[in-house]
PDB file of C-alpha atoms and ligand atoms in Angstrom:
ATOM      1  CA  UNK A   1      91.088  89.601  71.865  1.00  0.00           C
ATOM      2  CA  UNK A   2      91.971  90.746  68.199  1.00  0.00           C
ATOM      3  CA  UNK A   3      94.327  93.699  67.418  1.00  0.00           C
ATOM      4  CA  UNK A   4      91.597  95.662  65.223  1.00  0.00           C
ATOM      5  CA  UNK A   5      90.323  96.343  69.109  1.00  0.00           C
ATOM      6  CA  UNK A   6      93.615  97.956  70.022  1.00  0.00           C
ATOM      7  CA  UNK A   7      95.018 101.746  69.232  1.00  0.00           C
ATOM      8  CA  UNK A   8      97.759 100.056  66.809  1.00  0.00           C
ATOM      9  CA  UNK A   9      98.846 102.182  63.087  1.00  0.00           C
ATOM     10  CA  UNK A  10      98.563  99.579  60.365  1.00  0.00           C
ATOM     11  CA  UNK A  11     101.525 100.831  59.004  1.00  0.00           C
ATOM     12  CA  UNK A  12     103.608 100.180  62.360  1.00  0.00           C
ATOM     13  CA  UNK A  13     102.375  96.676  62.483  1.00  0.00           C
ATOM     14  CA  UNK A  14     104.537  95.324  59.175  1.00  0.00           C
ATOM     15  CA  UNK A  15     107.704  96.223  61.641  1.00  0.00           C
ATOM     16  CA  UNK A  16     105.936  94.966  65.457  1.00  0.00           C
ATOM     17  CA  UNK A  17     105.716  91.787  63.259  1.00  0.00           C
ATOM     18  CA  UNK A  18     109.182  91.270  63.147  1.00  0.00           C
ATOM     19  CA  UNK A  19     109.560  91.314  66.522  1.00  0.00           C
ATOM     20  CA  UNK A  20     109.369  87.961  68.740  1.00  0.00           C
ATOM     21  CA  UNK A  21     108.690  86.641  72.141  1.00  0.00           C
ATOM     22  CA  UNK A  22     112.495  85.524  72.856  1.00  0.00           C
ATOM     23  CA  UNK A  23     111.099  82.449  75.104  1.00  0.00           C
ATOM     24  CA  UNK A  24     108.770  81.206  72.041  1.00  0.00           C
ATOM     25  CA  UNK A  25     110.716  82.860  68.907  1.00  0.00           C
ATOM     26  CA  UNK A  26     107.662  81.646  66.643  1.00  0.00           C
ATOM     27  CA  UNK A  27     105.388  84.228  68.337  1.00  0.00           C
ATOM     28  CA  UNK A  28     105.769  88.252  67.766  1.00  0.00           C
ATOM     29  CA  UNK A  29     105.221  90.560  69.965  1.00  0.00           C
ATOM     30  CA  UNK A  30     101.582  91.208  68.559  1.00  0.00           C
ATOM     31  CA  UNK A  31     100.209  87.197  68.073  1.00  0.00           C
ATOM     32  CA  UNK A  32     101.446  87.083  71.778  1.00  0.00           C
ATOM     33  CA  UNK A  33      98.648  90.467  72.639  1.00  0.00           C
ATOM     34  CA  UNK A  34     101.615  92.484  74.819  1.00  0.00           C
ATOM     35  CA  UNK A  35     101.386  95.322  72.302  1.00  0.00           C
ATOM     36  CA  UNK A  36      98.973  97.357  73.502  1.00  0.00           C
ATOM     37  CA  UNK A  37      99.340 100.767  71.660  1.00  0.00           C
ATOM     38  CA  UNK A  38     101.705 101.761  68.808  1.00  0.00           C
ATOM     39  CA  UNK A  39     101.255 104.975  67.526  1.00  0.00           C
ATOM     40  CA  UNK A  40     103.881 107.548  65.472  1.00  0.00           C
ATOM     41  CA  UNK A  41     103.584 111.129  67.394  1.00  0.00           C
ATOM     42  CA  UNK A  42     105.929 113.662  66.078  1.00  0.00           C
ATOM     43  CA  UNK A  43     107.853 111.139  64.298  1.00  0.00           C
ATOM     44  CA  UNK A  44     108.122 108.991  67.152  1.00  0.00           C
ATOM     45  CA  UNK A  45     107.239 105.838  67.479  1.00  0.00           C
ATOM     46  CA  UNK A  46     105.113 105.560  70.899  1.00  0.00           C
ATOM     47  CA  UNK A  47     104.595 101.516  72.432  1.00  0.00           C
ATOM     48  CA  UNK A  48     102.382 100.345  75.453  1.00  0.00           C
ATOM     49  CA  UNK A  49     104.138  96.996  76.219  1.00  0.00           C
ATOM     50  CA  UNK A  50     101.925  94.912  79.422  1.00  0.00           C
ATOM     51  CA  UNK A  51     104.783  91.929  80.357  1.00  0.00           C
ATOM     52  CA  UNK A  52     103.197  88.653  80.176  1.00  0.00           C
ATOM     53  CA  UNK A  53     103.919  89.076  84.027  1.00  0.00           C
ATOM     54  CA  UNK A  54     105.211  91.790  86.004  1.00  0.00           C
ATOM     55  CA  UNK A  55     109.519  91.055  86.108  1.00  0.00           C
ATOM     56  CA  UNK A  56     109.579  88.849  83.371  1.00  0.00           C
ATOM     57  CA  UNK A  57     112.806  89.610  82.151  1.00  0.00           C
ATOM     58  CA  UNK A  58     111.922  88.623  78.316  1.00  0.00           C
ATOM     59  CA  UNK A  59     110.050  92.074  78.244  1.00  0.00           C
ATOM     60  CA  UNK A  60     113.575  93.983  78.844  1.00  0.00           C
ATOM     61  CA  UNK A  61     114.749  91.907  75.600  1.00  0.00           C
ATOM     62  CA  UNK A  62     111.338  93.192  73.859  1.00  0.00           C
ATOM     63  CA  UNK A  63     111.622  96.449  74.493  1.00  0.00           C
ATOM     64  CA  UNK A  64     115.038  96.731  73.293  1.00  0.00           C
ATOM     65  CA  UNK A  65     114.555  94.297  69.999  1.00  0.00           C
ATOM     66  CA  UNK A  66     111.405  97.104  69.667  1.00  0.00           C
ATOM     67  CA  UNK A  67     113.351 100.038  69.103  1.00  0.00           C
ATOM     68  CA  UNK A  68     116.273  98.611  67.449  1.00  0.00           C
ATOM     69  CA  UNK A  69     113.445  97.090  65.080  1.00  0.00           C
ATOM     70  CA  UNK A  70     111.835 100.782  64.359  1.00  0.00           C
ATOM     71  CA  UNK A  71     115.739 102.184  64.294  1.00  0.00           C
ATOM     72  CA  UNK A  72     116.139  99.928  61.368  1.00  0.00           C
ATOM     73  CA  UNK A  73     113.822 101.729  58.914  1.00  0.00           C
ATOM     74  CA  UNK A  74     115.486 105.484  60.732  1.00  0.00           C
ATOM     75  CA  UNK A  75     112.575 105.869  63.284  1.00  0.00           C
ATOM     76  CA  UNK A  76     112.826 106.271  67.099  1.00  0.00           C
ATOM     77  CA  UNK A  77     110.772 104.344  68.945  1.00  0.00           C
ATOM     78  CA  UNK A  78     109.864 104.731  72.981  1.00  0.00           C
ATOM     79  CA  UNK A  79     108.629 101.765  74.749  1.00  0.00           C
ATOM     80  CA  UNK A  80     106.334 102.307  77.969  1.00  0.00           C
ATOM     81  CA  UNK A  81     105.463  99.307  80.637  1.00  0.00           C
ATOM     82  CA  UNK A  82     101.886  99.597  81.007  1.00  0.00           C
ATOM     83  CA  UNK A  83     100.790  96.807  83.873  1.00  0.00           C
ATOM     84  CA  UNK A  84      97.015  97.666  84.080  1.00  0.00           C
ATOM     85  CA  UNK A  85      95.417  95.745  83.219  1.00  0.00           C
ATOM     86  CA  UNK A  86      97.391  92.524  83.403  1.00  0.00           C
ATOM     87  CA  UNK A  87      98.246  90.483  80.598  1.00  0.00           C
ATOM     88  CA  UNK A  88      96.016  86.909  80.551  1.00  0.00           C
ATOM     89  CA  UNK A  89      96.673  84.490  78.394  1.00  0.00           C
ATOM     90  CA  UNK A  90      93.052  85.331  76.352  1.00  0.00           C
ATOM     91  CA  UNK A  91      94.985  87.921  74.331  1.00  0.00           C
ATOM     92  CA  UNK A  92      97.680  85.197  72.704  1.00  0.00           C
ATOM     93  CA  UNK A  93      95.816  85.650  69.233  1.00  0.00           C
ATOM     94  CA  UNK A  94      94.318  82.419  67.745  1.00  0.00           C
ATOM     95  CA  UNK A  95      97.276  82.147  64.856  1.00  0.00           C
ATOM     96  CA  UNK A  96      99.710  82.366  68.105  1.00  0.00           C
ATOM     97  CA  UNK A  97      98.346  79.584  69.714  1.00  0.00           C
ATOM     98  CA  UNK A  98      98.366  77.535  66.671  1.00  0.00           C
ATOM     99  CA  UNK A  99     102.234  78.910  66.614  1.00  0.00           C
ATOM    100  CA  UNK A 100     102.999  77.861  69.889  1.00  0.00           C
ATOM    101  CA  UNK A 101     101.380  74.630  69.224  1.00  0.00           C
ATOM    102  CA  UNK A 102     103.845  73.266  66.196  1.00  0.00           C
ATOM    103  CA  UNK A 103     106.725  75.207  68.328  1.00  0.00           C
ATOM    104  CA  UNK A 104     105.902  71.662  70.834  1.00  0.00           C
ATOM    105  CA  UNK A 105     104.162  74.196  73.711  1.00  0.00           C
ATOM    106  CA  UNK A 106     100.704  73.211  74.827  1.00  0.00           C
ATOM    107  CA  UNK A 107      98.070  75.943  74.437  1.00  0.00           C
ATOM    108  CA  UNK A 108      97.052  77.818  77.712  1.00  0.00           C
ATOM    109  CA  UNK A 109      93.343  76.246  79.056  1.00  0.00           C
ATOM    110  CA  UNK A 110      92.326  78.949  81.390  1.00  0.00           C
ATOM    111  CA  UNK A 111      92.740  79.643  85.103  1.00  0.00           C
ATOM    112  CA  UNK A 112      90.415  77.593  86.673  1.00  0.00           C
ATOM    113  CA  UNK A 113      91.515  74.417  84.390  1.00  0.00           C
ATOM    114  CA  UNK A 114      95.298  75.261  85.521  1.00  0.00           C
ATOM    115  CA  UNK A 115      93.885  74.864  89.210  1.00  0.00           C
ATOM    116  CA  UNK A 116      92.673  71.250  88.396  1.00  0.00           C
ATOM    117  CA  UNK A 117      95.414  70.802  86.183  1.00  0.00           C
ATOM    118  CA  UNK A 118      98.502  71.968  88.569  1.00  0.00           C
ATOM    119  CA  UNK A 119      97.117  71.570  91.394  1.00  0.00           C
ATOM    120  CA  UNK A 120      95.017  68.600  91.302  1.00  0.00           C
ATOM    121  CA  UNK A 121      96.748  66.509  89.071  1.00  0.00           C
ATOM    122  CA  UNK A 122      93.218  65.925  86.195  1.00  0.00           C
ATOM    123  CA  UNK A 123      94.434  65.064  83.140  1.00  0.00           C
ATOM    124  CA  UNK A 124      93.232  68.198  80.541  1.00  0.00           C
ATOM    125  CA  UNK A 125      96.499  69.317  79.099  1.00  0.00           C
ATOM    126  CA  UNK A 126      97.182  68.118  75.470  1.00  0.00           C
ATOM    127  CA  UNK A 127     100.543  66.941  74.014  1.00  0.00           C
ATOM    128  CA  UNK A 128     101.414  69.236  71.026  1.00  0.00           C
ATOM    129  CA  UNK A 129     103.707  65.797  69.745  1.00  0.00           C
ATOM    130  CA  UNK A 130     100.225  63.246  69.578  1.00  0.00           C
ATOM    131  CA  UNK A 131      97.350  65.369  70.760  1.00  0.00           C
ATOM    132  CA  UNK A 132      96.675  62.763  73.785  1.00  0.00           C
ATOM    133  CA  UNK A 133      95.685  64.237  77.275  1.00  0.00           C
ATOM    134  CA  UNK A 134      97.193  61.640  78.890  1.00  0.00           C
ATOM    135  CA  UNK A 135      99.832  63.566  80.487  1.00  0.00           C
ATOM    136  CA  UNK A 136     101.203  64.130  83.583  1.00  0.00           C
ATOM    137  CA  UNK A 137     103.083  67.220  85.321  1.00  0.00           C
ATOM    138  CA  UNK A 138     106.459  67.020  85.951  1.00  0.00           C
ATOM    139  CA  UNK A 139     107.387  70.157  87.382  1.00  0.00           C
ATOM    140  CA  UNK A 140     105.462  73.761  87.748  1.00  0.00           C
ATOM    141  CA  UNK A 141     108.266  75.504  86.160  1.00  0.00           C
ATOM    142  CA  UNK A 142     109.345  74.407  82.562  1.00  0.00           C
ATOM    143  CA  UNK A 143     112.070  75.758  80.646  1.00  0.00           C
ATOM    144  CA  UNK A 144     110.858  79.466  82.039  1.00  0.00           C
ATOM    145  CA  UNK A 145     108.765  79.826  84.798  1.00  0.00           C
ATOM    146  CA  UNK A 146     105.384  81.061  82.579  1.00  0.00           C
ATOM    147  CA  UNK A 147     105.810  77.270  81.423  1.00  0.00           C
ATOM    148  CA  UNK A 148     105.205  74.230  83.068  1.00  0.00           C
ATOM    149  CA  UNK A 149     106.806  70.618  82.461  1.00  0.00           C
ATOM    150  CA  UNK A 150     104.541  68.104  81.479  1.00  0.00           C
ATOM    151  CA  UNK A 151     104.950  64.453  80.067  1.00  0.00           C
ATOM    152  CA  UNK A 152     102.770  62.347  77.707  1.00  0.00           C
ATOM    153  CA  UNK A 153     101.965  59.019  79.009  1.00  0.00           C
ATOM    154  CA  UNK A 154     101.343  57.959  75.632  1.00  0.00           C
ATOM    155  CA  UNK A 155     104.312  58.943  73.146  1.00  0.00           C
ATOM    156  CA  UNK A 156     106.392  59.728  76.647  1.00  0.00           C
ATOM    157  CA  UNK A 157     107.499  62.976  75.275  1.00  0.00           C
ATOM    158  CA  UNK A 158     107.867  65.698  77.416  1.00  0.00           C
ATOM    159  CA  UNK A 159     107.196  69.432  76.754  1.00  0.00           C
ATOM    160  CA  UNK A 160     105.773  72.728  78.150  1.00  0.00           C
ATOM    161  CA  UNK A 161     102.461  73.949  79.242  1.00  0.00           C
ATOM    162  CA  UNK A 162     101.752  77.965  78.613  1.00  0.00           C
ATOM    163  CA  UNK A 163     100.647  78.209  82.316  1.00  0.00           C
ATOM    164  CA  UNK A 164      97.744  81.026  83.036  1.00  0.00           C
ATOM    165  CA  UNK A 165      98.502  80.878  86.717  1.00  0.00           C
ATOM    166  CA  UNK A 166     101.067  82.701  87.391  1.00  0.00           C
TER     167      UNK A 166
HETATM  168 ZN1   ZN B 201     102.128  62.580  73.279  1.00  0.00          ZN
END
């Protein structure tokens, strides 16, 4: 899903740029799709924020990197947790995923491929460090639990998977 689809001022977006996803500081806020609406009403700065899933605490971080971004150039910003509909990993913009990539994650497949891959143990997720499949899970929860641990069987590196299941 692109941004031109969502209810988001151009001019707001120079300063949701600057704010990032504190577990994958390569991503903002808006490559990651939780910015739903940004709009300035009466001088104030109004944000629909979905979590990437309901108590992750990164959002708390978020929504208070948000407003201190938008107190920065002397504008007050309110941040509102909308959780309908849920985040999916489909809204992580293409230039994200590329992001997350070189950042050493592996790129969300899609819910039924998490199934075989976490579940049934096929062999689909890539290694951002050789771009093999031939990987193996180590652990459902990675460094945070949207992430799983993987290892390559090939360069024997291990990293993260952006898991869709959640
Ligand atoms: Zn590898």
């Amino acid at each position: 899903m692109s941004i031109e689809n969502l209810n988001i001022e151009k001019d707001l977006i120079s300063v949701l740029e600057t704010v990032s996803d504190p577990e994958i500081p390569v991503l903002s806020v808006l490559a990651l799709g939780v910015i739903r609406e940004a709009i300035e009403v009466d001088g104030i700065v109004k944000i629909k924020l979905t979590p990437t899933y309901s108590g992750c605490p990164a959002m708390d971080v978020i929504s208070d990197d948000l407003k201190a971004a938008f107190s920065e150039i002397g504008k007050k910003a309110e941040v509102e947790l909308v959780l309908s509909p849920a985040w999916s990993t489909d809204w992580i913009s293409e230039e994200g995923l590329q992001k997350m990539e070189e950042y050493g994650i592996s790129r969300p497949l899609s819910e039924s491929h998490d199934i075989d891959v976490l579940l049934h143990g096929k062999k689909l997720v890539k290694c951002p460090q050789c771009g093999s499949t031939n990987t193996h899970l180590v652990s459902q929860f990675g460094s945070t639990a949207c992430k799983a641990l993987f290892k390559c069987d090939d360069c024997h590196e291990p990293f993260d998977y952006f898991k869709c299941l959640k």
